Short mmCIF file of C-alpha atoms in Angstrom, two decimals:
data_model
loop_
_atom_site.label_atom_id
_atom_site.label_comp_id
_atom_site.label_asym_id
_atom_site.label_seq_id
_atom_site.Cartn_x
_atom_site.Cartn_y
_atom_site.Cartn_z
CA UNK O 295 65.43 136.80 68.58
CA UNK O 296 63.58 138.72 65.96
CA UNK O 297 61.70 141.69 67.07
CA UNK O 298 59.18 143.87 65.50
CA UNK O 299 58.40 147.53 66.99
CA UNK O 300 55.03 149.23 65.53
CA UNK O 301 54.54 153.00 66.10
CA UNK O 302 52.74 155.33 64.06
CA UNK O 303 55.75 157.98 63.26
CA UNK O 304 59.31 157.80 64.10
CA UNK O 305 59.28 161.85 62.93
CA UNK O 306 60.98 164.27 65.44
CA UNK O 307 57.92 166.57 65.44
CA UNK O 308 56.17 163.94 67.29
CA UNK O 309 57.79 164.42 70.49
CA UNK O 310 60.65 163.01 72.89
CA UNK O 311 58.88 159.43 72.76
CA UNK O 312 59.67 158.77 68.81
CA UNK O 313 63.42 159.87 68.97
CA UNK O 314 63.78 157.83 72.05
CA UNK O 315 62.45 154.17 70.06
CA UNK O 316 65.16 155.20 67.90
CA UNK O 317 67.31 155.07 70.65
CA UNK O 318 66.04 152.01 72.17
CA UNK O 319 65.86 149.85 68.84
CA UNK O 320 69.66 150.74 68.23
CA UNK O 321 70.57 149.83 71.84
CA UNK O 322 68.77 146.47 71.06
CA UNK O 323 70.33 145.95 68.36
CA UNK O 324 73.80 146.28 70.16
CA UNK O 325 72.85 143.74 72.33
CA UNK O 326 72.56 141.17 69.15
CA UNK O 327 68.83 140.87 68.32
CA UNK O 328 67.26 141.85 64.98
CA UNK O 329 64.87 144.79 65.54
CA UNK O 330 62.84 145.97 63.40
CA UNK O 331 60.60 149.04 63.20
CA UNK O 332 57.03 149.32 61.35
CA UNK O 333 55.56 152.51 60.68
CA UNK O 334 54.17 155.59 58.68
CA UNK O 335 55.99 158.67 57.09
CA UNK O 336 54.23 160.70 59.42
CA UNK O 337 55.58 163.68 60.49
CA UNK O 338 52.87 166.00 62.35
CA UNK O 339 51.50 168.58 59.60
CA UNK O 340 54.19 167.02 57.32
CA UNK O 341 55.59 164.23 55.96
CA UNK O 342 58.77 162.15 56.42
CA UNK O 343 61.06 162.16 52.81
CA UNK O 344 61.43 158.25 52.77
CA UNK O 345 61.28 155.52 50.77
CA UNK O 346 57.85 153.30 50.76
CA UNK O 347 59.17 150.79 48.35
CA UNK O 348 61.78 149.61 50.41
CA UNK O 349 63.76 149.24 53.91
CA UNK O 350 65.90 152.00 55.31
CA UNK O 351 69.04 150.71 57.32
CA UNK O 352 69.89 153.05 60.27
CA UNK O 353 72.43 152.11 62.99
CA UNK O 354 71.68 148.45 62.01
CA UNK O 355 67.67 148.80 62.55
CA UNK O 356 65.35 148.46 59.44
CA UNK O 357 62.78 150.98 59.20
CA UNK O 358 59.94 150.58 56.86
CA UNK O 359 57.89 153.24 55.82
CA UNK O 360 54.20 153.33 55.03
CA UNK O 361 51.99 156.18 53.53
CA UNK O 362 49.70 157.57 55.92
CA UNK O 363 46.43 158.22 54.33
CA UNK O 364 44.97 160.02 57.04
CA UNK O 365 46.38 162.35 59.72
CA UNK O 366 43.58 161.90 62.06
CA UNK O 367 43.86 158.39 63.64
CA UNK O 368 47.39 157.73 61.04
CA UNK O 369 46.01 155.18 59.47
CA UNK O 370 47.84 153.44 56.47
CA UNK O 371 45.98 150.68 54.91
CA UNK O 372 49.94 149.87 53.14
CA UNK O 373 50.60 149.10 56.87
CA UNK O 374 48.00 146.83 57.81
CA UNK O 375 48.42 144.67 54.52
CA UNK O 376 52.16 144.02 55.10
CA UNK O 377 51.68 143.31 59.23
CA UNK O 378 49.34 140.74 57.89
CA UNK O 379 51.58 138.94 55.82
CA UNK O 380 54.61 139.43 58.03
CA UNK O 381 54.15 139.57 61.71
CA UNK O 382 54.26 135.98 62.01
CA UNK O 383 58.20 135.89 60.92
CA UNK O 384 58.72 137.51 64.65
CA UNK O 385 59.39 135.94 68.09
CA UNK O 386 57.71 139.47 69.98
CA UNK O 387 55.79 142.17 68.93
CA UNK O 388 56.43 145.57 70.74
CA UNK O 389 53.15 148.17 69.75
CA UNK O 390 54.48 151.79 71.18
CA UNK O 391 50.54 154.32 71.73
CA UNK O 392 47.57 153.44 71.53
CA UNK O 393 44.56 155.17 70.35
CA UNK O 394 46.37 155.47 66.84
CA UNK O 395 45.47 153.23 64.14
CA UNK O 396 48.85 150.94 64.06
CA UNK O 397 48.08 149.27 67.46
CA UNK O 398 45.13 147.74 65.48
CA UNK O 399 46.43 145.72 63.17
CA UNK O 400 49.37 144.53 65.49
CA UNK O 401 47.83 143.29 67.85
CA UNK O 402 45.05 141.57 65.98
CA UNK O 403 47.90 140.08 63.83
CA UNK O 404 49.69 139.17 66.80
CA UNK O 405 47.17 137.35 68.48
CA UNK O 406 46.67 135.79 65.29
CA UNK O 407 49.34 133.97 64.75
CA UNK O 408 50.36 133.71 68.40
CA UNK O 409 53.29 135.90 68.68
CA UNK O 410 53.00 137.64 71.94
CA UNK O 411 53.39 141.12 72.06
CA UNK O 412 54.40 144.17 74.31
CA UNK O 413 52.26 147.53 74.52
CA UNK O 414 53.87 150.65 75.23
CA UNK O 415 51.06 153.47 75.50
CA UNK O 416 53.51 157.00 75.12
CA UNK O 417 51.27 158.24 77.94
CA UNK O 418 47.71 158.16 76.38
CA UNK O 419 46.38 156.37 79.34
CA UNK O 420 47.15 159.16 81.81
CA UNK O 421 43.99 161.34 83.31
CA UNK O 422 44.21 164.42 82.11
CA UNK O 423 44.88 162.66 78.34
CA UNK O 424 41.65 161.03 78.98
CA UNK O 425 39.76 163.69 79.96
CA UNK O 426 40.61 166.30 78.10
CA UNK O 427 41.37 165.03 74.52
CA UNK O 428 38.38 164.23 72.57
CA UNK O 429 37.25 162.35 76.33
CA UNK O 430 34.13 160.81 74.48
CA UNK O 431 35.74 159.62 71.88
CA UNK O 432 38.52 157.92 73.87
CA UNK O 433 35.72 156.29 76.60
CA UNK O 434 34.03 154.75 73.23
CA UNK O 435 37.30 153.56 71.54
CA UNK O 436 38.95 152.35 75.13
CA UNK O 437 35.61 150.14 76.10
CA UNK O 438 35.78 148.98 72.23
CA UNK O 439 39.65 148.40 71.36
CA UNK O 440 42.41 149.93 73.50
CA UNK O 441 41.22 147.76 76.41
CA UNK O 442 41.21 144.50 74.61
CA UNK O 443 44.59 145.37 73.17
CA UNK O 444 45.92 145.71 76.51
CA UNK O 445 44.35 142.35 77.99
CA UNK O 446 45.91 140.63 75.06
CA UNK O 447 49.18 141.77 75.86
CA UNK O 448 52.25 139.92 77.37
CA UNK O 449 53.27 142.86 79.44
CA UNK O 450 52.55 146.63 79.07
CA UNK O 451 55.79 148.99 79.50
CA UNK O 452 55.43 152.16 81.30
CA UNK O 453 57.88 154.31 81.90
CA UNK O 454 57.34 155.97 85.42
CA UNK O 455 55.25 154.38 88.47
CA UNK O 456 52.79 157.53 87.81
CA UNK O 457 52.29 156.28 84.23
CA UNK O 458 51.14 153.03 85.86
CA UNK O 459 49.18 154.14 89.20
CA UNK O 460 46.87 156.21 86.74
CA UNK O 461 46.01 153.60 84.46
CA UNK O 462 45.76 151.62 87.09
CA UNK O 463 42.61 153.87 87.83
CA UNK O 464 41.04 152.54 84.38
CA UNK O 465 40.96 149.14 85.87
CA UNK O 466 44.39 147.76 83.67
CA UNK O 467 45.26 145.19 85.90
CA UNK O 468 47.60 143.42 83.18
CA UNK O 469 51.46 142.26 84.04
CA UNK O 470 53.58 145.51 83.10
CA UNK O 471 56.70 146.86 84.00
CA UNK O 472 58.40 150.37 84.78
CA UNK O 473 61.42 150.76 82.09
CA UNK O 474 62.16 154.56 81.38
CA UNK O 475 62.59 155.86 77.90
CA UNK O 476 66.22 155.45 76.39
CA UNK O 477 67.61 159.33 76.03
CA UNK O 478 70.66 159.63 73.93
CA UNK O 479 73.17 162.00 75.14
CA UNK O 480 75.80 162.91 72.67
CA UNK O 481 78.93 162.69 74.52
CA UNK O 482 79.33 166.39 73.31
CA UNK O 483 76.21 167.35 74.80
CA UNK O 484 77.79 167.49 78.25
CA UNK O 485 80.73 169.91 77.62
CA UNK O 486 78.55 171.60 74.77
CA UNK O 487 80.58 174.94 74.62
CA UNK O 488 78.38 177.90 74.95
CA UNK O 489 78.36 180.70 72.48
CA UNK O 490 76.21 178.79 68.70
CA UNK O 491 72.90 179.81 70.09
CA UNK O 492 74.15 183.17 71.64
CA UNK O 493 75.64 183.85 68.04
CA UNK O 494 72.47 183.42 66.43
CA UNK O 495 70.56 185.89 68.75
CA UNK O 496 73.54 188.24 69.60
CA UNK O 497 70.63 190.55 71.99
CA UNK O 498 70.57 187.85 74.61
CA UNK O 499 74.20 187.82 75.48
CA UNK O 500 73.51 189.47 78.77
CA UNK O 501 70.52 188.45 79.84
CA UNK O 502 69.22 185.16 81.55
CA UNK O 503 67.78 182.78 79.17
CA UNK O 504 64.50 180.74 80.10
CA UNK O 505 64.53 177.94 78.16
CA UNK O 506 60.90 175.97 76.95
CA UNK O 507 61.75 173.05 74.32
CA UNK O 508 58.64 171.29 74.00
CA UNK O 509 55.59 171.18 71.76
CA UNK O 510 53.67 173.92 72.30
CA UNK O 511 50.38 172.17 73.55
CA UNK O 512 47.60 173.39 75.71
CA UNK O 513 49.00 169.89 77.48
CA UNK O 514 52.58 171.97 78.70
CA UNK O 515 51.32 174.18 80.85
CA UNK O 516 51.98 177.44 78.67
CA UNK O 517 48.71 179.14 80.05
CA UNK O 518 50.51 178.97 83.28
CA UNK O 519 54.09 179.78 82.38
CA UNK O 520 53.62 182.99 80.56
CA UNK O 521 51.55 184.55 83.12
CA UNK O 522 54.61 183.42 85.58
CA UNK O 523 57.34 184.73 83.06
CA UNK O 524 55.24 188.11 83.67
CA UNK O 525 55.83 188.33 87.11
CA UNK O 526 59.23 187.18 86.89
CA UNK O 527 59.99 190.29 84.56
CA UNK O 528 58.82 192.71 87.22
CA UNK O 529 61.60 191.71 89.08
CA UNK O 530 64.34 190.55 86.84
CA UNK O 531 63.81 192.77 83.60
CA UNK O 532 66.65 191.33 81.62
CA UNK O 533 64.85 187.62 81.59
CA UNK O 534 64.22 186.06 78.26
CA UNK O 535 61.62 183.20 78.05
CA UNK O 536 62.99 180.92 74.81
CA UNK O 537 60.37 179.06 73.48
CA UNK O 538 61.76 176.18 71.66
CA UNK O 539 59.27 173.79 69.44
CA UNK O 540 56.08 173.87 67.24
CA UNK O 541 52.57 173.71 67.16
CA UNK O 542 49.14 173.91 65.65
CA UNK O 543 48.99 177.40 64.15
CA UNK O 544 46.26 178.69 65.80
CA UNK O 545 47.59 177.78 69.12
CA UNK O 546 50.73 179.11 68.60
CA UNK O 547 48.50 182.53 67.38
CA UNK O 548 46.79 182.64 70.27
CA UNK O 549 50.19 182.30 72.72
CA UNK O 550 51.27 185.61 70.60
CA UNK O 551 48.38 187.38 71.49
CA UNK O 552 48.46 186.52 75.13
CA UNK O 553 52.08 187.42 75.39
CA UNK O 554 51.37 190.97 73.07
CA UNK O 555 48.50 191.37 76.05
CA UNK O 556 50.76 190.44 79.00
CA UNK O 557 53.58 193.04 77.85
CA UNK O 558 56.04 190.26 77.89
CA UNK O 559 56.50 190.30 73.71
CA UNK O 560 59.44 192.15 73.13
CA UNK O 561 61.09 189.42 75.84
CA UNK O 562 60.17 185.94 74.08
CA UNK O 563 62.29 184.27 71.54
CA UNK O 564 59.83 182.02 69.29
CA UNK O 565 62.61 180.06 68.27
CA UNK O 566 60.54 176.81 66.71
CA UNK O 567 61.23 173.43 66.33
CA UNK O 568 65.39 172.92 67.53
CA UNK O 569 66.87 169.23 66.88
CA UNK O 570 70.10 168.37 66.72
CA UNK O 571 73.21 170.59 67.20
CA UNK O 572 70.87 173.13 67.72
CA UNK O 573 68.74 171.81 70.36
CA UNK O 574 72.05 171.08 72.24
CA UNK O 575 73.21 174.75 71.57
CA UNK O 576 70.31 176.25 73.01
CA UNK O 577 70.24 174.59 76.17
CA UNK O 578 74.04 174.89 76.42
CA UNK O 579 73.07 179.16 76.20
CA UNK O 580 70.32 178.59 78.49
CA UNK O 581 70.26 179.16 82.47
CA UNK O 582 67.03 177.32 83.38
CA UNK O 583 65.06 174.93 81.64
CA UNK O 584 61.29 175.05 82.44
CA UNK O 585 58.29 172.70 81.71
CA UNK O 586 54.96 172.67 83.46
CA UNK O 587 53.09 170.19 82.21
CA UNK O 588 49.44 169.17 83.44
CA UNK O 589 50.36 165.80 82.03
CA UNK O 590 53.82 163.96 81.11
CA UNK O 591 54.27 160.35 81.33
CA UNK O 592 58.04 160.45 81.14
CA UNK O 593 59.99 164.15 80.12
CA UNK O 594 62.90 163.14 77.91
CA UNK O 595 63.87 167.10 76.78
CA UNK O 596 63.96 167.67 81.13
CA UNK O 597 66.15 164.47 80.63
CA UNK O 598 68.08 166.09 78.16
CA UNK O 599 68.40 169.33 79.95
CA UNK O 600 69.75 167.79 83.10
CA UNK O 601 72.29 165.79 80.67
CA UNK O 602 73.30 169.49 79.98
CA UNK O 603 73.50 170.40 83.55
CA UNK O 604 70.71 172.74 83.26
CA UNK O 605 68.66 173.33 86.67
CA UNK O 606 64.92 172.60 85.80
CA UNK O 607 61.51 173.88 86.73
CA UNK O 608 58.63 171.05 86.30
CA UNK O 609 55.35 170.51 87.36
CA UNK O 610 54.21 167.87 89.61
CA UNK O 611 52.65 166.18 86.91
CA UNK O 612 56.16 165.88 85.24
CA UNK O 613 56.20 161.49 85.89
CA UNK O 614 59.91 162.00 86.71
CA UNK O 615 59.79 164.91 88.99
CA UNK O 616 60.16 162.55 92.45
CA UNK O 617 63.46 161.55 91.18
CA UNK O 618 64.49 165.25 90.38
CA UNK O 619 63.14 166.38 93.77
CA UNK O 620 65.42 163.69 95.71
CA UNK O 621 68.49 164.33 93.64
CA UNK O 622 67.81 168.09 94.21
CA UNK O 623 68.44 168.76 90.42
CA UNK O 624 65.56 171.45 90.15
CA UNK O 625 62.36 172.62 91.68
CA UNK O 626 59.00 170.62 91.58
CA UNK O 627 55.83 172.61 91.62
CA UNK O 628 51.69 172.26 91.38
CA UNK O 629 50.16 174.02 88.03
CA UNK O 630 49.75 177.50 89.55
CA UNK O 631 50.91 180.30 88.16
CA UNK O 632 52.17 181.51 91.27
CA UNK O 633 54.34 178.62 92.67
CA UNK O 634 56.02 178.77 89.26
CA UNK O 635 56.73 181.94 89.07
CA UNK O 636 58.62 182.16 92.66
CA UNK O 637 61.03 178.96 91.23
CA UNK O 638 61.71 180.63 88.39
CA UNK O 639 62.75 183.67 90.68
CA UNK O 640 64.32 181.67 93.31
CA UNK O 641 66.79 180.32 90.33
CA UNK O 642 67.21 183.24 88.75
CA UNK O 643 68.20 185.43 91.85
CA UNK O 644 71.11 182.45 93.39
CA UNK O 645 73.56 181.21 90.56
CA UNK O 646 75.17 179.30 93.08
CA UNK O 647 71.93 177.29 93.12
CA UNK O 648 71.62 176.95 89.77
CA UNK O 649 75.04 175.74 89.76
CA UNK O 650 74.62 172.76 92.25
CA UNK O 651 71.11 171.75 90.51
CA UNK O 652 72.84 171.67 87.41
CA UNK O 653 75.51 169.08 88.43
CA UNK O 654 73.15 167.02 90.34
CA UNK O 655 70.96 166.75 87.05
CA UNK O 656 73.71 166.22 85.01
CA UNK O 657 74.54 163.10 87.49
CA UNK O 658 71.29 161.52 87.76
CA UNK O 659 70.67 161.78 83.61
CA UNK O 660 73.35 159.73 83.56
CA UNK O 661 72.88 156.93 85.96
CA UNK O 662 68.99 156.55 86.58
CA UNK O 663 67.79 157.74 82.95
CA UNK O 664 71.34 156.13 80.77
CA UNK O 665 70.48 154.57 77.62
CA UNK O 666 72.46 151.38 78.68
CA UNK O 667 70.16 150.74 81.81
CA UNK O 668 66.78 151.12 79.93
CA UNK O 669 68.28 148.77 77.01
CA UNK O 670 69.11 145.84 79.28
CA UNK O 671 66.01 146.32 81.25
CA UNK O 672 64.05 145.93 77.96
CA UNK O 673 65.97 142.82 77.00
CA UNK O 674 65.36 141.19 80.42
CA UNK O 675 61.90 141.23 79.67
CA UNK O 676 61.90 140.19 75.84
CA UNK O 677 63.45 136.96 77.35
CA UNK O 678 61.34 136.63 79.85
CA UNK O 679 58.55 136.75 77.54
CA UNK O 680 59.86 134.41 75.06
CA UNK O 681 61.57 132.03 76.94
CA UNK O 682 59.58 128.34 76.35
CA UNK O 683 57.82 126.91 79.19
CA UNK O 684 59.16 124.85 82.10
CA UNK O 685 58.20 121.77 80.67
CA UNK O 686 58.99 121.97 77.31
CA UNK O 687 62.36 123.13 78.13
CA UNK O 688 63.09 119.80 80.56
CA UNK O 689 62.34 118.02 77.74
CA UNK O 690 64.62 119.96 75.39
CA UNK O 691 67.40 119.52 77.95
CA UNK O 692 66.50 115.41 78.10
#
């Protein structure tokens, strides 16, 4: 089986979502199917170094690269003209976001030449997406193109039931399926020694690290964590709140100034975008991981902290935060300032507790959220999709 993914950027300043196609496409590919991933060199405010005139070969998967020619919207004309002339060499089609150019062209393309095709929407669908990013905008491209991309589809993926109750709400009443994202856990990650990310910041060898590793978007609940890190200092002075990713410049301006105004600056480590050895560093330094979203469809860095047996702090509009909640691997609150700020206390006051979230986490990363599981739940449903019909195969078997 040949399959084609399309998503706009594979770069790791997109967010949890692109690293964890990468994961999924090599787990495919394990499994004996050719995958193969369209998309730009997109890379938030920058751009990917790759090669546009030919395919990259990672891990057996074969990226191609297109220019983008607009950040806005990523569109790449490059893109649409070689979908045209190749999406009919596929058996499936698997579109990851919508309201991004590349879903365009796939699925028209698609549909075109009959090859069905999956649609994975990274979240976009959720409410507080709809309503508070560019919400005109979105009503007047959902009525005119998102929804018929999704009718057209041959399943939709989510990956958590709350992904799928709220776009129920928009009236999507197409087949889909629950499959979580594939988070890769270094087999290092788990016994990570501690000590690279205290070595690079020697004055937070004493005190208990906070750790944030996110974008920072109006979407993650900052307004409401650094308030909450505020109170939290009042109490437990030698607290350090480690924020851990990137943003647009004048947001990330305007969280200085609020934390210059709250008195918390001297006790915030603006420690940008981590990947890598790094990322795994600072949450094997860290003591809790926080992330307060108003809006997550999935949370593969809480995935990743649990994996690091890391107690965690997440909103209620964290998708995965029923599953944390049973397991007891952290503490699930509403977006209030207050609420956060008393389970960020409650943690830091009872190591014990922090102790016995952190193993629990560590357990349920790897058996609900394992790369394996989400892999063969994906490939269950590529064959379901293009296995032939009843009748024609009784008359293949006669």
């Amino acid at each position: 089986m040949r399959v084609l993914h399309v998503i706009p950027s594979v770069g790791h300043l997109r967010g949890g979502s692109s690293v964890a196609m990468r994961t999924m496409a090599h787990g495919l590919v394990q499994t004996g199917l050719a995958v193969d991933v369209a998309t730009t060199d997109d890379n938030g405010h920058s751009r990917l170094n790759v090669s546009h005139s030919k395919p990259i070969v990672e891990e057996g998967v074969t990226y191609r690269y297109f220019r983008r020619q607009t950040r806005f919207y990523t569109f790449s004309w490059p893109l649409t003209r070689w979908l045209a002339q190749h999406v009919r060499e596929y058996d499936l089609v698997h579109i990851h976001a919508l309201f991004s150019y590349a879903a365009i062209p796939a699925a028209y393309w698609a549909t075109r030449w009959k090859v069905p095709y999956i649609v994975h929407p990274l979240g976009v669908l959720n409410y507080w997406g709809m309503h508070n990013r560019r919400p005109w905008l979105k009503k007047l491209s959902y009525s005119l193109i998102e929804k018929h991309i999704l009718r057209g589809a041959a399943a939709i993926r989510y990956t958590s039931q709350q992904e799928r109750s709220e776009a129920a709400k928009l009236g999507i009443r197409q087949r889909s399926v629950i499959i979580p994202e594939a988070v890769d856990i270094p087999l290092n990650s788990v016994n990570f020694a501690p000590g690279p990310f205290h070595a690079r910041n020697p004055h937070l060898a004493d005190r208990c690290i906070i750790l944030f590793l996110s974008r920072l978007d109006p979407k993650k609940g900052l307004d409401i964590l650094m308030p909450a890190f505020a109170h939290v200092q009042v109490q437990h002075p030698r607290t350090t709140l480690v924020l851990a990713g990137s943003g647009e410049p004048a947001f990330v301006a305007h969280l200085q100034r609020e934390a210059t105004r709250l008195g918390i600056a001297p006790d915030i480590v603006w420690a940008g975008f981590l990947t890598g050895e790094e990322k795994w560093a600072a949450m094997a330094d860290a003591d809790i991981f926080v992330l307060p979203s108003y809006s997550e469809n999935f949370g593969v860095a809480v995935v990743e902290a649990m994996a690091s047996r890391l107690p965690v702090v997440i909103s209620d509009q964290v998708a995965i935060h029923r599953e944390i909640a049973e397991a007891q691997a952290g503490l699930v609150v509403p977006c209030r300032t207050k609420e956060l700020a008393e389970a960020l206390d409650t943690l830091i006051a009872d190591n014990g507790l922090r102790t016995e979230m952190g193993i629990n986490g560590q357990c349920l990363a790897r058996t609900k959220f394992s790369p394996e599981a989400a892999t063969q739940n994906l490939l269950n449903l590529y064959s379901d999709i293009c296995a032939p019909p009843l009748q024609d195969a009784e008359h293949a078997v006669t």
